[in-house]
mmCIF file with all atom_site columns, C-alpha atoms in Angstrom:
data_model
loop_
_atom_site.group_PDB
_atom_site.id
_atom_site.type_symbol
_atom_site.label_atom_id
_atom_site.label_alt_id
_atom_site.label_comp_id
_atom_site.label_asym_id
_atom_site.label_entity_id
_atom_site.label_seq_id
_atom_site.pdbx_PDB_ins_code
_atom_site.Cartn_x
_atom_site.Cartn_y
_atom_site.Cartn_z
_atom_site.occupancy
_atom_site.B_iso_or_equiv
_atom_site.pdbx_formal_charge
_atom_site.auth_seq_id
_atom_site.auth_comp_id
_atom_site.auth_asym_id
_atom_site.auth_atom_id
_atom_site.pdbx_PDB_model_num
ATOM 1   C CA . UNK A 1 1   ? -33.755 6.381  -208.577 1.00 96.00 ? 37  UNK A CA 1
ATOM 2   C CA . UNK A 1 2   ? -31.823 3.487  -207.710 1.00 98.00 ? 38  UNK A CA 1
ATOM 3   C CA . UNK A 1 3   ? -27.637 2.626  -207.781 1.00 98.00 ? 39  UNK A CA 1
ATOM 4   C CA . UNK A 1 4   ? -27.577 2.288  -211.945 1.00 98.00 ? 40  UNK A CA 1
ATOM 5   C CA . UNK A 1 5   ? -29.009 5.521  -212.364 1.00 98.00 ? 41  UNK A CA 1
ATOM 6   C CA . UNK A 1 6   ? -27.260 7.245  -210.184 1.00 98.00 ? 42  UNK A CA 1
ATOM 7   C CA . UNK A 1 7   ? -24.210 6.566  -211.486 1.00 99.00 ? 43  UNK A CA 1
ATOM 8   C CA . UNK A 1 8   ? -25.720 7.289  -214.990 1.00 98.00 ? 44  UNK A CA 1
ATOM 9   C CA . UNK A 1 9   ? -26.490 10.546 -214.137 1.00 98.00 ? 45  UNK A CA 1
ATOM 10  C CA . UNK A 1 10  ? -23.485 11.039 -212.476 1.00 97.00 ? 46  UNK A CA 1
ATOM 11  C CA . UNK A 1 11  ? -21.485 10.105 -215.564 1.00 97.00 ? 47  UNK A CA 1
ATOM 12  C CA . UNK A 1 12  ? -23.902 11.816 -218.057 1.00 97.00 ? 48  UNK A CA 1
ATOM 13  C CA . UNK A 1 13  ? -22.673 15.020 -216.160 1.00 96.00 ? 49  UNK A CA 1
ATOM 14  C CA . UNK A 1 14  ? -19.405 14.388 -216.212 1.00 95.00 ? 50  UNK A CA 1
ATOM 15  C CA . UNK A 1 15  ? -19.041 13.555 -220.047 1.00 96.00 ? 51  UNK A CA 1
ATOM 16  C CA . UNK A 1 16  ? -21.582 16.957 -220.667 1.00 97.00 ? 52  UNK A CA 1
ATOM 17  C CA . UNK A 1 17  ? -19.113 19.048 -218.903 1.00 93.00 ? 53  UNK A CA 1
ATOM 18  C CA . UNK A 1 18  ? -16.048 17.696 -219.477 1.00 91.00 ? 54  UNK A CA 1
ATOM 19  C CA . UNK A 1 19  ? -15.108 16.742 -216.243 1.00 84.00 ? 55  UNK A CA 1
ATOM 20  C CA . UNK A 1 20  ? -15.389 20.210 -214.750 1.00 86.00 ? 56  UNK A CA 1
ATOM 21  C CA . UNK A 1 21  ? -16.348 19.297 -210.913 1.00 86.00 ? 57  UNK A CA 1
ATOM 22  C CA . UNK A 1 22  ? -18.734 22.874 -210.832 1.00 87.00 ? 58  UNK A CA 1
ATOM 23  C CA . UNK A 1 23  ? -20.080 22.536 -213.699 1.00 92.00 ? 59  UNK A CA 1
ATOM 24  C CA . UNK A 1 24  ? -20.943 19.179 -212.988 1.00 93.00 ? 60  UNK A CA 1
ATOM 25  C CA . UNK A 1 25  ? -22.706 20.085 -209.979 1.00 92.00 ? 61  UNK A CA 1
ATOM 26  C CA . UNK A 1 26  ? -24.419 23.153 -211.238 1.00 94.00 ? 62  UNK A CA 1
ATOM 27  C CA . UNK A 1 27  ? -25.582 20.329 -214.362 1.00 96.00 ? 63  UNK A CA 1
ATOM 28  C CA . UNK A 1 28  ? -26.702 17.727 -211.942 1.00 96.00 ? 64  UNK A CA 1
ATOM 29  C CA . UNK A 1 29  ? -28.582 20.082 -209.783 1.00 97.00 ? 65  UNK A CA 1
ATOM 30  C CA . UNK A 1 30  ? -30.335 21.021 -213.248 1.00 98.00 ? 66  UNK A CA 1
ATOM 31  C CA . UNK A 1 31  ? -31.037 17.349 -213.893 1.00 98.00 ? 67  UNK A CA 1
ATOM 32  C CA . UNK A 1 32  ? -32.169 16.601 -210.331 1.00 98.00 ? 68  UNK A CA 1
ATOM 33  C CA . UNK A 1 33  ? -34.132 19.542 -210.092 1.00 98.00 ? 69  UNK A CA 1
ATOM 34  C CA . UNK A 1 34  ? -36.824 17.652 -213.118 1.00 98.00 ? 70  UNK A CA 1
ATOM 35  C CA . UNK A 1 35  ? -36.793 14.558 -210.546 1.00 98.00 ? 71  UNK A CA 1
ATOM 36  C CA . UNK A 1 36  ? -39.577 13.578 -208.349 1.00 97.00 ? 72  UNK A CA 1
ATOM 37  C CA . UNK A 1 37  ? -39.080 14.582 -204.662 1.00 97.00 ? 73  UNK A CA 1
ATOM 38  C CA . UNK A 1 38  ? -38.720 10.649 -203.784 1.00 97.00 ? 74  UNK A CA 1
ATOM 39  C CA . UNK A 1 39  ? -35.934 10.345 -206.570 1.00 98.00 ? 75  UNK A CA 1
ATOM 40  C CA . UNK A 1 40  ? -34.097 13.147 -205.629 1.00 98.00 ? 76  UNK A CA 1
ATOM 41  C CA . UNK A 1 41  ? -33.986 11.946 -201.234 1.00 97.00 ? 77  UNK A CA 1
ATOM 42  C CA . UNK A 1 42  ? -33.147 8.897  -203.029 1.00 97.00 ? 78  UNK A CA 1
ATOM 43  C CA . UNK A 1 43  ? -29.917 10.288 -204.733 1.00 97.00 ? 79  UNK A CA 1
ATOM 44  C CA . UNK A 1 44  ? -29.283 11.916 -201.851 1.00 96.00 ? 80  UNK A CA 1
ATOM 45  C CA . UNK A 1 45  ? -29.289 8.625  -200.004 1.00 96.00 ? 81  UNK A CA 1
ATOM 46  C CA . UNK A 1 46  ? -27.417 6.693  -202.613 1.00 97.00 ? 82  UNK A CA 1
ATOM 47  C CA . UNK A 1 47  ? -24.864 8.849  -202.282 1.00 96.00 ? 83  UNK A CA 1
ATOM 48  C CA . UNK A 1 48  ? -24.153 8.796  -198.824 1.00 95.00 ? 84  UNK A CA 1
ATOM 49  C CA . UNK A 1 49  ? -24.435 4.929  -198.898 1.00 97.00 ? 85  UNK A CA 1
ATOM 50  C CA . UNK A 1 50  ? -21.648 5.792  -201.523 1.00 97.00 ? 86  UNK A CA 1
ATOM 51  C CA . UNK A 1 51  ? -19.788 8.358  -199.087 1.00 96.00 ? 87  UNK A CA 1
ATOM 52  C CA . UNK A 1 52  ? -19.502 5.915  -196.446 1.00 97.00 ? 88  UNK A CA 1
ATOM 53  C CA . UNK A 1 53  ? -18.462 3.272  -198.811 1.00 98.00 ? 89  UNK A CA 1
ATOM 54  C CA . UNK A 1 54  ? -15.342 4.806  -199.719 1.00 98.00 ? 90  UNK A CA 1
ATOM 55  C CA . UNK A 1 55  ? -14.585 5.749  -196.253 1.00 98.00 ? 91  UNK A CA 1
ATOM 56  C CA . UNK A 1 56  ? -11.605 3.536  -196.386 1.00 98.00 ? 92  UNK A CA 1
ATOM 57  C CA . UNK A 1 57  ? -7.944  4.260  -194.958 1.00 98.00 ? 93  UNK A CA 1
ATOM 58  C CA . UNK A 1 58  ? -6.448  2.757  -197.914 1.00 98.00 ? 94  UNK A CA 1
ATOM 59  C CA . UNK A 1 59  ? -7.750  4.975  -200.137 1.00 98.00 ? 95  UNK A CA 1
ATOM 60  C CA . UNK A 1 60  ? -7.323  8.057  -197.726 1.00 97.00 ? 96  UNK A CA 1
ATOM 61  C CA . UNK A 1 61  ? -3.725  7.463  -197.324 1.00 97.00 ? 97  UNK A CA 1
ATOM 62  C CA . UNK A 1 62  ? -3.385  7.396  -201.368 1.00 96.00 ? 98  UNK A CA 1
ATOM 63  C CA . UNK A 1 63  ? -5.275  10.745 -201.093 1.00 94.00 ? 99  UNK A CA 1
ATOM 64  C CA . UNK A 1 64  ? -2.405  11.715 -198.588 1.00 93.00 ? 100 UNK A CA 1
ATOM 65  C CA . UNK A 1 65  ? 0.342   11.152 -200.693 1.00 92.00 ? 101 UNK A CA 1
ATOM 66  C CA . UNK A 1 66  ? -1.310  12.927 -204.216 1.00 91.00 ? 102 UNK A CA 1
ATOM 67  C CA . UNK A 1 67  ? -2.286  15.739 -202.464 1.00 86.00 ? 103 UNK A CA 1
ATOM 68  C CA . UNK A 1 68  ? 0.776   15.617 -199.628 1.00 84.00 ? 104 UNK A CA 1
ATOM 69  C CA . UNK A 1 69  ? -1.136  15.954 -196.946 1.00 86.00 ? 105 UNK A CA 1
ATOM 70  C CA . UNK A 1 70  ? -5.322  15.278 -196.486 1.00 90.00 ? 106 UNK A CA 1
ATOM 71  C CA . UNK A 1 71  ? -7.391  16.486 -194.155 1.00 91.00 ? 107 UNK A CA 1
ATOM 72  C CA . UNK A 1 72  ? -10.712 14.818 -192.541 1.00 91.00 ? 108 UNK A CA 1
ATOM 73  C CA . UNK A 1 73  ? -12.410 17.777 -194.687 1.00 90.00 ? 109 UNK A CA 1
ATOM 74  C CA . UNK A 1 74  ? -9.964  17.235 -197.265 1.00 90.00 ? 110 UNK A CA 1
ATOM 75  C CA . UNK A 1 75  ? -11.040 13.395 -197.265 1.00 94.00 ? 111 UNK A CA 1
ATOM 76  C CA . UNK A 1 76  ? -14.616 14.352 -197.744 1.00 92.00 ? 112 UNK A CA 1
ATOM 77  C CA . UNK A 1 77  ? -13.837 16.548 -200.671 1.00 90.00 ? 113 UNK A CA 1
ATOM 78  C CA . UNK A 1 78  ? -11.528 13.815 -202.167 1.00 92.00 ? 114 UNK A CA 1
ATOM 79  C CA . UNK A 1 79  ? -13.929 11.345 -202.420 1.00 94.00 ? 115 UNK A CA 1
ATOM 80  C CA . UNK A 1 80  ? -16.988 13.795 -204.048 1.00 92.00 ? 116 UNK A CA 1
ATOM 81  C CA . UNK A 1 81  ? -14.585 14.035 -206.612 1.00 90.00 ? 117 UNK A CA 1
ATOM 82  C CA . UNK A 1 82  ? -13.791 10.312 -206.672 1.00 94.00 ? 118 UNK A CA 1
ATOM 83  C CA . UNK A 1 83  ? -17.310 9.517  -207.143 1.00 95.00 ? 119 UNK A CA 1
ATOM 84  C CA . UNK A 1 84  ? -18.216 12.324 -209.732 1.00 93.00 ? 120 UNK A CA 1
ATOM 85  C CA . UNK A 1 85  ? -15.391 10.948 -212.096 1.00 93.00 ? 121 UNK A CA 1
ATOM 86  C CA . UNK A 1 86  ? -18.047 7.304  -212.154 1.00 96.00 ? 122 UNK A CA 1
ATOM 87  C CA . UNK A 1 87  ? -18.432 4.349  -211.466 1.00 97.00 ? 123 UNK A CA 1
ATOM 88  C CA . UNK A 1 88  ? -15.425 2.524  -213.277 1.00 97.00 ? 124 UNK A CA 1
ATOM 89  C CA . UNK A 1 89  ? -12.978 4.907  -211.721 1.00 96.00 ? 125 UNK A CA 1
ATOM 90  C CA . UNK A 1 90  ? -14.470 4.787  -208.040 1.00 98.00 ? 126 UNK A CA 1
ATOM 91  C CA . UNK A 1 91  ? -14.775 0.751  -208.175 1.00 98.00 ? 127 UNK A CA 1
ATOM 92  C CA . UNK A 1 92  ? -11.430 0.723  -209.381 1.00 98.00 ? 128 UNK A CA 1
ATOM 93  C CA . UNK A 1 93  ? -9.760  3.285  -206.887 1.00 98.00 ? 129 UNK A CA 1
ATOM 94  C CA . UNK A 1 94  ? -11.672 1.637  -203.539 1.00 98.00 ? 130 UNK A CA 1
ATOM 95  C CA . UNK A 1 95  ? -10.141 -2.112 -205.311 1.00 98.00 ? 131 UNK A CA 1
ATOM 96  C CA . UNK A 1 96  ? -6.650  -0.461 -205.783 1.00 98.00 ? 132 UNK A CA 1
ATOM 97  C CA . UNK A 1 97  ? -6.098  2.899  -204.424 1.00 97.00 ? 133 UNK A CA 1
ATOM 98  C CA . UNK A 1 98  ? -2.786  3.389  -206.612 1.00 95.00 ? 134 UNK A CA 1
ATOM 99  C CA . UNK A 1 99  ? -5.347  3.003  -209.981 1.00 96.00 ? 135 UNK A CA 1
ATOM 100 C CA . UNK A 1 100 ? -5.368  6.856  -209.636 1.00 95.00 ? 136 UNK A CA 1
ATOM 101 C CA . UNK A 1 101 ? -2.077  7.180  -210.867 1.00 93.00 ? 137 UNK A CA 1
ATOM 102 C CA . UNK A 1 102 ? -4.144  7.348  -214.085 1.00 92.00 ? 138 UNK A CA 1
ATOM 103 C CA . UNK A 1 103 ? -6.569  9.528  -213.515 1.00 89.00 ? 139 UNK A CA 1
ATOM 104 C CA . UNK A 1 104 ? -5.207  12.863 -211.655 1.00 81.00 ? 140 UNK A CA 1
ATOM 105 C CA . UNK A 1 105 ? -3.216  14.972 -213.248 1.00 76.00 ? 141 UNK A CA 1
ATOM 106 C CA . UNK A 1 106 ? -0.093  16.254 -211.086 1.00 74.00 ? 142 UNK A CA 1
ATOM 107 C CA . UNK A 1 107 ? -1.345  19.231 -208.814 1.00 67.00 ? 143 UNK A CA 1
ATOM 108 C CA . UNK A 1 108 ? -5.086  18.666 -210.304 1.00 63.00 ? 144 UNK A CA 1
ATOM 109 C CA . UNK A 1 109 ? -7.284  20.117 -207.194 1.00 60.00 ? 145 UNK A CA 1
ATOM 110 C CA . UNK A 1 110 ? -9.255  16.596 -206.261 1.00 59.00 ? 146 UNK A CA 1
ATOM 111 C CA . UNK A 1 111 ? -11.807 17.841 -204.889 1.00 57.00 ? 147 UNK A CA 1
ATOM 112 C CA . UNK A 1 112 ? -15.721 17.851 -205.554 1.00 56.00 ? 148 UNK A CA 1
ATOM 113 C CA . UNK A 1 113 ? -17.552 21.595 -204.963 1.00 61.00 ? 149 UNK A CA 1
ATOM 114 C CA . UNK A 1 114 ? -20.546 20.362 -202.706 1.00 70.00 ? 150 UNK A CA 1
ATOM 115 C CA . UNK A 1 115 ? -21.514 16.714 -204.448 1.00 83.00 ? 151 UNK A CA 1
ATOM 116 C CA . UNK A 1 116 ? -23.658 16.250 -201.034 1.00 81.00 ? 152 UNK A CA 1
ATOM 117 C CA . UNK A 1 117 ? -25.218 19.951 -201.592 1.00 89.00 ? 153 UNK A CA 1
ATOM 118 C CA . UNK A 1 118 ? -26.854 19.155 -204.862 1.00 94.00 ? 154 UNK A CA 1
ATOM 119 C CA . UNK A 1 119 ? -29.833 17.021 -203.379 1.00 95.00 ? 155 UNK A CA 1
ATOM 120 C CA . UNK A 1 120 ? -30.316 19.505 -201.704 1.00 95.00 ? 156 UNK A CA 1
ATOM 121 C CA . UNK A 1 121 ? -30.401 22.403 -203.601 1.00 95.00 ? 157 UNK A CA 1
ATOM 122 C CA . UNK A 1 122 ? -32.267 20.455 -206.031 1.00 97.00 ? 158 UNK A CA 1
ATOM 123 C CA . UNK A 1 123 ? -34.444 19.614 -203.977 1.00 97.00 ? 159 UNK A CA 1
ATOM 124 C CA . UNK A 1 124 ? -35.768 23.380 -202.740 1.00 97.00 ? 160 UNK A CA 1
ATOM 125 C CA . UNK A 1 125 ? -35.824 24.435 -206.891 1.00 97.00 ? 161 UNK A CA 1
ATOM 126 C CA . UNK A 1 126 ? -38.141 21.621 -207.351 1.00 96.00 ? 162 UNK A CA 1
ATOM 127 C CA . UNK A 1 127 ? -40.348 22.284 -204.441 1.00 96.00 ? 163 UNK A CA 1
ATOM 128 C CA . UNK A 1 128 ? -39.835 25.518 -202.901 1.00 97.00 ? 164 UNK A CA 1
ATOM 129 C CA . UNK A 1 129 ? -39.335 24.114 -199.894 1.00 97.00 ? 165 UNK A CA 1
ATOM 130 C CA . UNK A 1 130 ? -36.149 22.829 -198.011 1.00 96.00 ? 166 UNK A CA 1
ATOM 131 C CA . UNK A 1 131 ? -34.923 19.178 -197.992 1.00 95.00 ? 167 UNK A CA 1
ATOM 132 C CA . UNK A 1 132 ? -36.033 17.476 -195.056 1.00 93.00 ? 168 UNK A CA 1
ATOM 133 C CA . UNK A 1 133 ? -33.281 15.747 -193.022 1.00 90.00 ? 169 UNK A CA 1
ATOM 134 C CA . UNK A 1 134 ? -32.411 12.359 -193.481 1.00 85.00 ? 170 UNK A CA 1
ATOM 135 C CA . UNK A 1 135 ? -30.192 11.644 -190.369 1.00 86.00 ? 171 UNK A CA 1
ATOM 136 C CA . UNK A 1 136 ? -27.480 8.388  -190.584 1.00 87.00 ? 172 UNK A CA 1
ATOM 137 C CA . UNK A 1 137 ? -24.839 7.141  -188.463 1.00 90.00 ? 173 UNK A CA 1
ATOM 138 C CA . UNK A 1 138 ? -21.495 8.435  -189.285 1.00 87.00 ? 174 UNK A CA 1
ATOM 139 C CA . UNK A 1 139 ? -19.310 5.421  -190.608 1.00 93.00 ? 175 UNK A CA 1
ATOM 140 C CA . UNK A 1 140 ? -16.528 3.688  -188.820 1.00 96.00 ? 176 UNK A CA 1
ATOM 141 C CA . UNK A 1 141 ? -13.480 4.178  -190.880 1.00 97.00 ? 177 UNK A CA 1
ATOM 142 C CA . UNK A 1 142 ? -12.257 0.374  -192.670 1.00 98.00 ? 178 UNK A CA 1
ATOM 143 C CA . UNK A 1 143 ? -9.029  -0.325 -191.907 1.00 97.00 ? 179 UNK A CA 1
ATOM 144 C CA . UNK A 1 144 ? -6.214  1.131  -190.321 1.00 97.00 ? 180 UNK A CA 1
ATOM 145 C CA . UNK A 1 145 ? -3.697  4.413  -191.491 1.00 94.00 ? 181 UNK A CA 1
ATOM 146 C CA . UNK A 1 146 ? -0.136  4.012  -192.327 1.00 96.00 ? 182 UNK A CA 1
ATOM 147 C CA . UNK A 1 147 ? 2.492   6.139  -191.076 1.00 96.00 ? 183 UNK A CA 1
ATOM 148 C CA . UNK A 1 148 ? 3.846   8.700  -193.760 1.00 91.00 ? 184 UNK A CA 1
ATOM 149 C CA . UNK A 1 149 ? 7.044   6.526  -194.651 1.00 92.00 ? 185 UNK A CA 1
ATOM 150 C CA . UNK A 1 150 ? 4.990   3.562  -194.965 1.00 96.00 ? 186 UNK A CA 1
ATOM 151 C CA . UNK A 1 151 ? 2.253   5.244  -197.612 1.00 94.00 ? 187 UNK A CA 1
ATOM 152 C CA . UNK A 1 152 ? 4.984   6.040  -199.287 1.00 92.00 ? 188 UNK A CA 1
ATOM 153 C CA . UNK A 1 153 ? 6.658   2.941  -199.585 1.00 95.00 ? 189 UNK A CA 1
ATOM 154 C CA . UNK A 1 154 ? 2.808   1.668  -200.029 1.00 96.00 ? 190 UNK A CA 1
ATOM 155 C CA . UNK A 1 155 ? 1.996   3.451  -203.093 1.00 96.00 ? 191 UNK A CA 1
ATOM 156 C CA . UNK A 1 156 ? 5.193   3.963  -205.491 1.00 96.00 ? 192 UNK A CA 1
ATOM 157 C CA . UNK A 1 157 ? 3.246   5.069  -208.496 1.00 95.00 ? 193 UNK A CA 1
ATOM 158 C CA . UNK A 1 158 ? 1.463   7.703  -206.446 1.00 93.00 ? 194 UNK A CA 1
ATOM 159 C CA . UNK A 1 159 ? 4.235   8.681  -204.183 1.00 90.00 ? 195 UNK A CA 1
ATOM 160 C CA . UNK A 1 160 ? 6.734   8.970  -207.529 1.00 88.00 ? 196 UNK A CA 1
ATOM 161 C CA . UNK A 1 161 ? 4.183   10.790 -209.771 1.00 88.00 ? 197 UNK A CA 1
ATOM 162 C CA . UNK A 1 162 ? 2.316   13.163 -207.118 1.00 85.00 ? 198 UNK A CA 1
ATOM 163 C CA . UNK A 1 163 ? 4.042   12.851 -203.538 1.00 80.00 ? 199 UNK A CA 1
ATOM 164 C CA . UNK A 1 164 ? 7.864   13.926 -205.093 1.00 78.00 ? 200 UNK A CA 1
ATOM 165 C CA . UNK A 1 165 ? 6.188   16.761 -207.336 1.00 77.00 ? 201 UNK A CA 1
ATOM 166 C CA . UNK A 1 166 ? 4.580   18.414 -204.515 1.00 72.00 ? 202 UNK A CA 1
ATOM 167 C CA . UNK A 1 167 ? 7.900   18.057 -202.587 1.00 72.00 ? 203 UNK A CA 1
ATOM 168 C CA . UNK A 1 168 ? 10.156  19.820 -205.692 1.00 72.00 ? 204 UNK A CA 1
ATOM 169 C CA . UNK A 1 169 ? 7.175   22.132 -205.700 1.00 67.00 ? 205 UNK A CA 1
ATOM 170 C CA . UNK A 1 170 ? 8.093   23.534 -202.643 1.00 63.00 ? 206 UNK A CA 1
ATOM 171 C CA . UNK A 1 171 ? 11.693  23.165 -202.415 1.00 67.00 ? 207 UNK A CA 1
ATOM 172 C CA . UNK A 1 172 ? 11.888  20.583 -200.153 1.00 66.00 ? 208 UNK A CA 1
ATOM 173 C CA . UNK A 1 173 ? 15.484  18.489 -200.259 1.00 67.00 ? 209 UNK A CA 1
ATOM 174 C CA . UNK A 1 174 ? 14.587  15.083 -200.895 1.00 61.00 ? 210 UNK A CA 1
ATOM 175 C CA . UNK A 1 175 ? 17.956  13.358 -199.456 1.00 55.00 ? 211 UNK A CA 1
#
């Protein structure tokens, strides 16, 4: 397992399921499952090294303003999703967070059930046997948040498609 095939498996997935983020993990826990125990660690490492790559406040404030609000949990979740939709649209979102103007649909739930658990539970249906831990520093976050007003002002697209829906969604007076 190295970086190319992860992100073919994580795109052959995708495509068999139609984008469905459980389905796509129940799939690649299938496909991982008929992996050799160094391939699927590997995975498991590849995509923490892809975790932490992402960890950027650019591209948490963008999740901010889609989703009107984001959590540290909520950041997590955001990018599992980000990296099960591939490679293209995760290169593209960390090089210009407002890309995903073109990718989520308005009150779409962004959010990836458990992308980190599938190693895992691969891993025990392949050998009976939990996954043994594989212990990492926790990244330092690149770059800096914006205040609300100035995400907004940051990321038109997103704040006019995504931030303003959520706000008519829940009657809040925009003047």
């Amino acid at each position: 397992m190295d970086t190319t095939a992860f992100w073919e498996l994580i795109d052959k997935t995708r495509e068999a399921t139609g984008g469905d983020p459980q389905k796509q993990s129940d799939l690649l826990i299938d496909e991982l499952a008929l992996l050799s125990q160094n391939d699927i660690l590997m995975f498991h490492n590849i995509c923490n090294d892809v975790m932490d790559k992402a960890y950027i406040a650019d591209l948490w404030d963008a999740a901010y303003v889609i989703g009107c609000g984001c959590s540290d949990d909520g950041f997590m979740s955001f990018r599992e999703w980000l990296i099960g939709r591939g490679k293209e649209t995760y290169d593209k979102a960390l090089a210009d967070p407002e890309s995903l103007v073109d990718v989520v649909e308005v009150g779409e739930a962004n959010v990836f059930p458990t992308l980190l658990g599938v190693s895992f539970n691969a891993y025990e249906r392949a050998t009976g046997q939990e996954m043994p831990p594989t212990p990492r520093e926790l990244p330092e976050l690149q770059g800096e948040h914006r205040e609300e007003h100035e995400m907004l002002a940051h990321f038109p697209k997103l704040t006019a498609k995504y931030w303003n829906w959520w706000l008519e969604k829940f009657g809040v007076d925009q003047s």
